[in-house]
mmCIF file of C-alpha atoms in Angstrom:
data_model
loop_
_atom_site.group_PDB
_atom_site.id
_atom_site.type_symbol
_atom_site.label_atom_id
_atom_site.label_comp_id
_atom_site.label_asym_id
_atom_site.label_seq_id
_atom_site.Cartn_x
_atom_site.Cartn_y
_atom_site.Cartn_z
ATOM 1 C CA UNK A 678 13.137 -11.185 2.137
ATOM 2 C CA UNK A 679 12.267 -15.043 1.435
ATOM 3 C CA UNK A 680 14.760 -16.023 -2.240
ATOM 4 C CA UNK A 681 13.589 -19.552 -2.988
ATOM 5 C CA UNK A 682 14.810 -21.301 -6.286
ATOM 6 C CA UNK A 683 13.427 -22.039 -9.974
ATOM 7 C CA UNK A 684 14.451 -23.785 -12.531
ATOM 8 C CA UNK A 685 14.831 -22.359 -16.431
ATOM 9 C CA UNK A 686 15.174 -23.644 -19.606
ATOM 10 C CA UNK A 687 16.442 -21.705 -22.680
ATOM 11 C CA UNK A 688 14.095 -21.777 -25.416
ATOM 12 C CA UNK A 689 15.896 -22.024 -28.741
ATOM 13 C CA UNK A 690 12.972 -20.981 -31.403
ATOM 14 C CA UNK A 691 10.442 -18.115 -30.274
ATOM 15 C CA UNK A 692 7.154 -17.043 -31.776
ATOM 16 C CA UNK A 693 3.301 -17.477 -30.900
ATOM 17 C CA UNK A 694 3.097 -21.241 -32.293
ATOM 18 C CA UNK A 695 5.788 -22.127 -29.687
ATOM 19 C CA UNK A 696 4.528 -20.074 -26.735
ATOM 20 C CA UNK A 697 1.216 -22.069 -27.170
ATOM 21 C CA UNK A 698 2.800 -25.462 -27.079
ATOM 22 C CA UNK A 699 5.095 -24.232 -24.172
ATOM 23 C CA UNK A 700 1.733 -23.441 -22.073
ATOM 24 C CA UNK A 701 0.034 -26.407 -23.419
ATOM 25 C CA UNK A 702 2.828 -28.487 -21.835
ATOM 26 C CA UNK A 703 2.375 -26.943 -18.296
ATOM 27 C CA UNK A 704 5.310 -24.404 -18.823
ATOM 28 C CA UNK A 705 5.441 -20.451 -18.770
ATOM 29 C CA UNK A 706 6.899 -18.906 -21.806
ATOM 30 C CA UNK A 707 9.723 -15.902 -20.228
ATOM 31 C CA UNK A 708 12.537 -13.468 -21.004
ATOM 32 C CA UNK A 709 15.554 -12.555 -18.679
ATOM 33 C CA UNK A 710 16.340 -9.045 -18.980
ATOM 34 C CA UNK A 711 19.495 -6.968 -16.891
ATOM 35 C CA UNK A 712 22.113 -4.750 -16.914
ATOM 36 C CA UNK A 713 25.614 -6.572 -18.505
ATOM 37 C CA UNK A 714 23.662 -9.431 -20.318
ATOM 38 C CA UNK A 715 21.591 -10.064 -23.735
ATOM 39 C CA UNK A 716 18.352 -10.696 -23.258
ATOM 40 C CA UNK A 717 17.891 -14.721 -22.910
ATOM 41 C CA UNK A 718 14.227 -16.430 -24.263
ATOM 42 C CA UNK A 719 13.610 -19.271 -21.299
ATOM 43 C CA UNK A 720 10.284 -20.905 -20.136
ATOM 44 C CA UNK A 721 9.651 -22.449 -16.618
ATOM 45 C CA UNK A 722 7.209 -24.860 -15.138
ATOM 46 C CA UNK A 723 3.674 -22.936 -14.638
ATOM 47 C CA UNK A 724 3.145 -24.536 -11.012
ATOM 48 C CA UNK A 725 6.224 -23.871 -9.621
ATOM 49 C CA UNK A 726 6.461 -20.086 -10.776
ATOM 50 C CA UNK A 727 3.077 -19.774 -9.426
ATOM 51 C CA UNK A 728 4.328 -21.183 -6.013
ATOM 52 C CA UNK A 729 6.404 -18.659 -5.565
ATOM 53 C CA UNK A 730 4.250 -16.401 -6.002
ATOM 54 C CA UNK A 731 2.463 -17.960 -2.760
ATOM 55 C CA UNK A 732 4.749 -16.663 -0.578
ATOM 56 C CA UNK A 733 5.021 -13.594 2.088
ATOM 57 C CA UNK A 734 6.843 -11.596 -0.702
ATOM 58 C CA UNK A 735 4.382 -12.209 -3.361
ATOM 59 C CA UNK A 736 6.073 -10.511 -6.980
ATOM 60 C CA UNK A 737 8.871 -9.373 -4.688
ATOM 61 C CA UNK A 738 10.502 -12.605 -4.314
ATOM 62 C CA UNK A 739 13.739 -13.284 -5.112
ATOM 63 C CA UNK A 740 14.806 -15.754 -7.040
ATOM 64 C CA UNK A 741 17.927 -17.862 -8.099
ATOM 65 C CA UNK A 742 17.328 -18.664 -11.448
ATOM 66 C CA UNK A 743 18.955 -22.020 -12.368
ATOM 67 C CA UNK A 744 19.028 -21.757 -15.840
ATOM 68 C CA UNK A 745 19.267 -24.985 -18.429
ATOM 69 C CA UNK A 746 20.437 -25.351 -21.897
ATOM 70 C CA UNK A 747 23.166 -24.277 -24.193
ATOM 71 C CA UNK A 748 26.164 -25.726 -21.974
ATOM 72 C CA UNK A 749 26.493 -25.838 -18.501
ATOM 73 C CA UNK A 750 23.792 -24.857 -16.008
ATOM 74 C CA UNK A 751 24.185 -21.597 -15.035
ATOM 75 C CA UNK A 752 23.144 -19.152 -12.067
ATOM 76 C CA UNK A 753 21.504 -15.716 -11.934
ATOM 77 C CA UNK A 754 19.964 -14.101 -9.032
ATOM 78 C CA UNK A 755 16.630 -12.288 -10.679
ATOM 79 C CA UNK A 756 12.967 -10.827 -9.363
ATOM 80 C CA UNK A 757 9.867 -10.610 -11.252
ATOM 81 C CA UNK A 758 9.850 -7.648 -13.810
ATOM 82 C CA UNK A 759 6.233 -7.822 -15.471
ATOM 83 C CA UNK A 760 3.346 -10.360 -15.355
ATOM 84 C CA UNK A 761 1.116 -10.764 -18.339
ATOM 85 C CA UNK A 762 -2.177 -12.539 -17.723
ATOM 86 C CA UNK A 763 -4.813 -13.941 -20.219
ATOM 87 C CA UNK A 764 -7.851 -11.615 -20.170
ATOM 88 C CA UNK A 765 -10.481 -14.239 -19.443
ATOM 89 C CA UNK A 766 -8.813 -17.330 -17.684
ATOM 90 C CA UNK A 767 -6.294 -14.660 -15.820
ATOM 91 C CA UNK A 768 -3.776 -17.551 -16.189
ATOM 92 C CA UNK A 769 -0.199 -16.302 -16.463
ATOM 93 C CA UNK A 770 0.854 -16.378 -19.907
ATOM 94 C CA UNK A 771 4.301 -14.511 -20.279
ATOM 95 C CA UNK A 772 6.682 -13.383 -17.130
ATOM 96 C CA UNK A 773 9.665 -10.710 -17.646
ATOM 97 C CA UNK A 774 12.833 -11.000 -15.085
ATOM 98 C CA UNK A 775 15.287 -8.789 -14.371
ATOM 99 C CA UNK A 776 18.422 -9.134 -13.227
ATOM 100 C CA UNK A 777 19.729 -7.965 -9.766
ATOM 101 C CA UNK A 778 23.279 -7.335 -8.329
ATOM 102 C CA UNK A 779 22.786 -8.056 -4.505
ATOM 103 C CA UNK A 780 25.159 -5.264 -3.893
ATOM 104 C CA UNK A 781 23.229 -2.696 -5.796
ATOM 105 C CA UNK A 782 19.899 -0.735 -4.412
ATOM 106 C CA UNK A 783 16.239 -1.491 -6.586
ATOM 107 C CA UNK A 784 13.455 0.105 -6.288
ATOM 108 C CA UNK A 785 10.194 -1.828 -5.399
ATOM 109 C CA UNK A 786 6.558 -1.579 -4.737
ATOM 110 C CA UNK A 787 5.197 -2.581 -1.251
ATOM 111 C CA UNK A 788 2.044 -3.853 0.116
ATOM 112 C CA UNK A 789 0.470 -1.633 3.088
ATOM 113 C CA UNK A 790 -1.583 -4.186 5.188
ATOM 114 C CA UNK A 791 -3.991 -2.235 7.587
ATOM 115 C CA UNK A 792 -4.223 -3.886 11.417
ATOM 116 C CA UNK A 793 -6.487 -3.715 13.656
ATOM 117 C CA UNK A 794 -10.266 -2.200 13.437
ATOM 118 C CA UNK A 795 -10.320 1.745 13.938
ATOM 119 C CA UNK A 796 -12.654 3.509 16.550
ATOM 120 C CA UNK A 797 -14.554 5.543 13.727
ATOM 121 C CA UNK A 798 -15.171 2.153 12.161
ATOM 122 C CA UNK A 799 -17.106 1.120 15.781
ATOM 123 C CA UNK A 800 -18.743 4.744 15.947
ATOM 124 C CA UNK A 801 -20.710 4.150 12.518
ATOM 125 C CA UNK A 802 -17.936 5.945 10.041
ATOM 126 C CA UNK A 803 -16.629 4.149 6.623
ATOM 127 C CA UNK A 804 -12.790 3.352 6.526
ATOM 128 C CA UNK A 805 -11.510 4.036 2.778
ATOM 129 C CA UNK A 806 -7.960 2.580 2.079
ATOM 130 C CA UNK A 807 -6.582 4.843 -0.732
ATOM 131 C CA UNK A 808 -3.271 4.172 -0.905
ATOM 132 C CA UNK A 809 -2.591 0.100 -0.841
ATOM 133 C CA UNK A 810 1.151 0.302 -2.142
ATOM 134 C CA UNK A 811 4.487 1.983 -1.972
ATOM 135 C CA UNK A 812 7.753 3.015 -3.527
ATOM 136 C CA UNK A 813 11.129 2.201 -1.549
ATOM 137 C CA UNK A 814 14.652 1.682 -2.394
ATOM 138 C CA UNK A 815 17.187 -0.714 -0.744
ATOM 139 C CA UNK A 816 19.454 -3.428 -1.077
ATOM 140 C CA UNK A 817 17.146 -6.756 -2.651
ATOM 141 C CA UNK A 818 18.319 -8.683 0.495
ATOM 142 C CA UNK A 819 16.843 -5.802 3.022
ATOM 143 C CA UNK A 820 13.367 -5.762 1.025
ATOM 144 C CA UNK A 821 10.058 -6.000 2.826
ATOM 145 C CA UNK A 822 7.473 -8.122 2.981
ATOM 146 C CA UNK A 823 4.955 -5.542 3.432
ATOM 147 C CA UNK A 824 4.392 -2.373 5.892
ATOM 148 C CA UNK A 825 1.859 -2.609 8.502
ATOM 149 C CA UNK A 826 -0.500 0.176 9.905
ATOM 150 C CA UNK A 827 -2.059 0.193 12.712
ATOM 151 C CA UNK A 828 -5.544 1.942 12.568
ATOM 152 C CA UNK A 829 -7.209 1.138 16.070
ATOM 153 C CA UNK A 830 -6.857 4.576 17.258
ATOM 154 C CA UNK A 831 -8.185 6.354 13.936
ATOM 155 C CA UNK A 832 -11.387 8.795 14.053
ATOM 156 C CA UNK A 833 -14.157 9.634 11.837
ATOM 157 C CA UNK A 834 -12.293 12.354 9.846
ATOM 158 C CA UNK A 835 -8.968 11.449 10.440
ATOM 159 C CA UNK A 836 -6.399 9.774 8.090
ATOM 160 C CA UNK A 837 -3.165 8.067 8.031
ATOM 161 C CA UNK A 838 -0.338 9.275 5.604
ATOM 162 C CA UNK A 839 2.818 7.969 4.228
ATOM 163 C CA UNK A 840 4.749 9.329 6.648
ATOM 164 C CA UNK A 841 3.128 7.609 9.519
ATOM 165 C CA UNK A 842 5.302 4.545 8.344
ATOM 166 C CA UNK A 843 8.185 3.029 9.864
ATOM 167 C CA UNK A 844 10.746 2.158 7.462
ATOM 168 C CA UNK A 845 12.987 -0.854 8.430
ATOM 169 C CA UNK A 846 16.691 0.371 8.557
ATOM 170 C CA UNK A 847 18.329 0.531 4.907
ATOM 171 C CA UNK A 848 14.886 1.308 3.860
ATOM 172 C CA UNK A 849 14.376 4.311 2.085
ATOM 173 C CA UNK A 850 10.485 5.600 1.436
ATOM 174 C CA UNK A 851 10.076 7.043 -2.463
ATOM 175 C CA UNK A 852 6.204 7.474 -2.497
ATOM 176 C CA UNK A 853 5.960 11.150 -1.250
ATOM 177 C CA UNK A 854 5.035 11.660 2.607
ATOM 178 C CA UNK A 855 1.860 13.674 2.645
ATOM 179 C CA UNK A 856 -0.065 10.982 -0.033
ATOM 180 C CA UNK A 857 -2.764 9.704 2.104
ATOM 181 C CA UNK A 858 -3.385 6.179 3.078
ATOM 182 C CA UNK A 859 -6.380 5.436 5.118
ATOM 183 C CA UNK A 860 -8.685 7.393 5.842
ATOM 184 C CA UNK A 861 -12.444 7.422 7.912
ATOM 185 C CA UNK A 862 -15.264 9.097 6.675
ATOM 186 C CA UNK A 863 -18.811 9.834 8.032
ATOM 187 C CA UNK A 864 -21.839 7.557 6.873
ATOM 188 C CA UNK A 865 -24.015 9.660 4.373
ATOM 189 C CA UNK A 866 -27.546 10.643 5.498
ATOM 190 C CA UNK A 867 -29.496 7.504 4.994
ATOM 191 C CA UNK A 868 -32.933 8.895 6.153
ATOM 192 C CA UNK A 869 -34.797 11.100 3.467
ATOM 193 C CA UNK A 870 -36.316 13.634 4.500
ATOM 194 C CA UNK A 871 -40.220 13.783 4.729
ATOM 195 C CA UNK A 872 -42.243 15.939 1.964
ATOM 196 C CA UNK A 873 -44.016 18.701 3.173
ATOM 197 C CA UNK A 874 -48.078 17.723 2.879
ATOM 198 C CA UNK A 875 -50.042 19.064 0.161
ATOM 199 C CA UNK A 876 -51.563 22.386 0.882
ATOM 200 C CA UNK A 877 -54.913 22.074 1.274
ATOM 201 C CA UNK A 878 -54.144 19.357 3.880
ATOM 202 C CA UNK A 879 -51.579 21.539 5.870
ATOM 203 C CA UNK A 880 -54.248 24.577 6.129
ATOM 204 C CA UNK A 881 -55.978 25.429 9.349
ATOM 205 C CA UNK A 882 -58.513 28.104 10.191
ATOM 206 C CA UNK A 883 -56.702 31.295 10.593
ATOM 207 C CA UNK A 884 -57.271 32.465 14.116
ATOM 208 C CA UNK A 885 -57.140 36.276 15.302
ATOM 209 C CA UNK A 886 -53.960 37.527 17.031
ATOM 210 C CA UNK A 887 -52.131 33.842 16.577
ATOM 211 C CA UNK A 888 -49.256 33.532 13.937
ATOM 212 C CA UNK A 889 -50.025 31.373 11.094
ATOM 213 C CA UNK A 890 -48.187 28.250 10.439
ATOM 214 C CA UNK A 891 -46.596 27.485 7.874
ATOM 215 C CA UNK A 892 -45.509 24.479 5.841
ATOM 216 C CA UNK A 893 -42.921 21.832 7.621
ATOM 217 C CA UNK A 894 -39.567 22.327 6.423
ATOM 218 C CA UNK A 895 -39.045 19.117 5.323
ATOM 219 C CA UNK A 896 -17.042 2.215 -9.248
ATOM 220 C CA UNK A 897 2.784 -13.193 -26.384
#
């Protein structure tokens, strides 16, 4: 799991009026939360919070908060709790950290990334991906990236489930094994069926001793 670096700064006053000069100034209003400390009000530089977010790990990133302000720099080794997002603009407008003890197991949500293009797929049937994350628990350094699935081999009515992943060792799979994942479905009928003609245009002359036809079945 990538840990990359990101400087903090404590913010002394708190309030609406100061989160919107924060952002107006390039910077992220934020709040460190964890196990053994008091919550701490900080801010960091919009850009490079958003650079992390770049990499492989995505919100699972670790990071070594350097945190400035009120005495001497200071260190804590935090991931990313909770991102809030303006409606419209979708710009990040608050982040929540937590605190993490390298030594101690989290839980953590992981992308499944599908690979390769499934033989139902080629045969005319609809791939649905149901299931695009799950739940593990591990040590933060032995995190994944993601969990891929391979889905060349998979049929029209066939599916992949949770338990058709490979955990890395130290990896421990919470999201229950039966949940499905990906799955192939058959294309619906996409020719209508034709109307059966009007009556008096299907009639013939009756004629003696043959059998008489009848109608054609026709998502701060």
């Amino acid at each position: 799991m990538q840990r990359l670096s990101l400087e903090a700064e404590v913010r002394s006053r708190t309030g609406k009026e100061v989160a919107r000069k924060l952002r107006a100034a390039g910077r992220i209003p934020a709040v460190l939360y964890g196990r053994g400390i008091d919550p701490v009000a900080l801010s960091v530089e919009a850009k490079a919070f958003e650079s992390a977010l770049l990499t492989a790990a995505g919100t699972n990133v670790l990071l070594d908060l350097v945190i400035r302000g009120n005495g001497a720099p200071r260190n804590e080794i935090a991931m990313v709790q909770e991102i809030q997002r303006d409606v419209l603009r979708r710009r990040i407008v608050h982040v929540d950290f937590h605190k993490i003890h390298l030594t101690e197991k989290i839980h953590a949500r992981i992308p499944v990334v599908l690979r390769g293009e499934a033989r139902g797929v080629k045969e005319g049937g609809i791939l649905e991906h149901l299931l695009r994350e799950v739940e593990v628990e591990c040590l933060p350094t032995a995190l994944p990236e993601r969990f891929d699935l391979d889905v060349s081999d998979l049929m029209v009515g066939h599916s992949l489930h949770v338990s058709d992943l490979r955990a890395p060792e130290g990896v421990t799979l919470l999201t229950s094994p039966e949940e499905t994942i990906v799955t192939i479905i058959a294309p619906a009928a996409g020719v209508e069926e034709e109307a059966a003609p009007p009556a008096e245009e299907a009639a013939e002359p009756e004629l003696v001793g043959a059998e008489k036809k009848g109608p054609e079945e026709s998502e701060e």
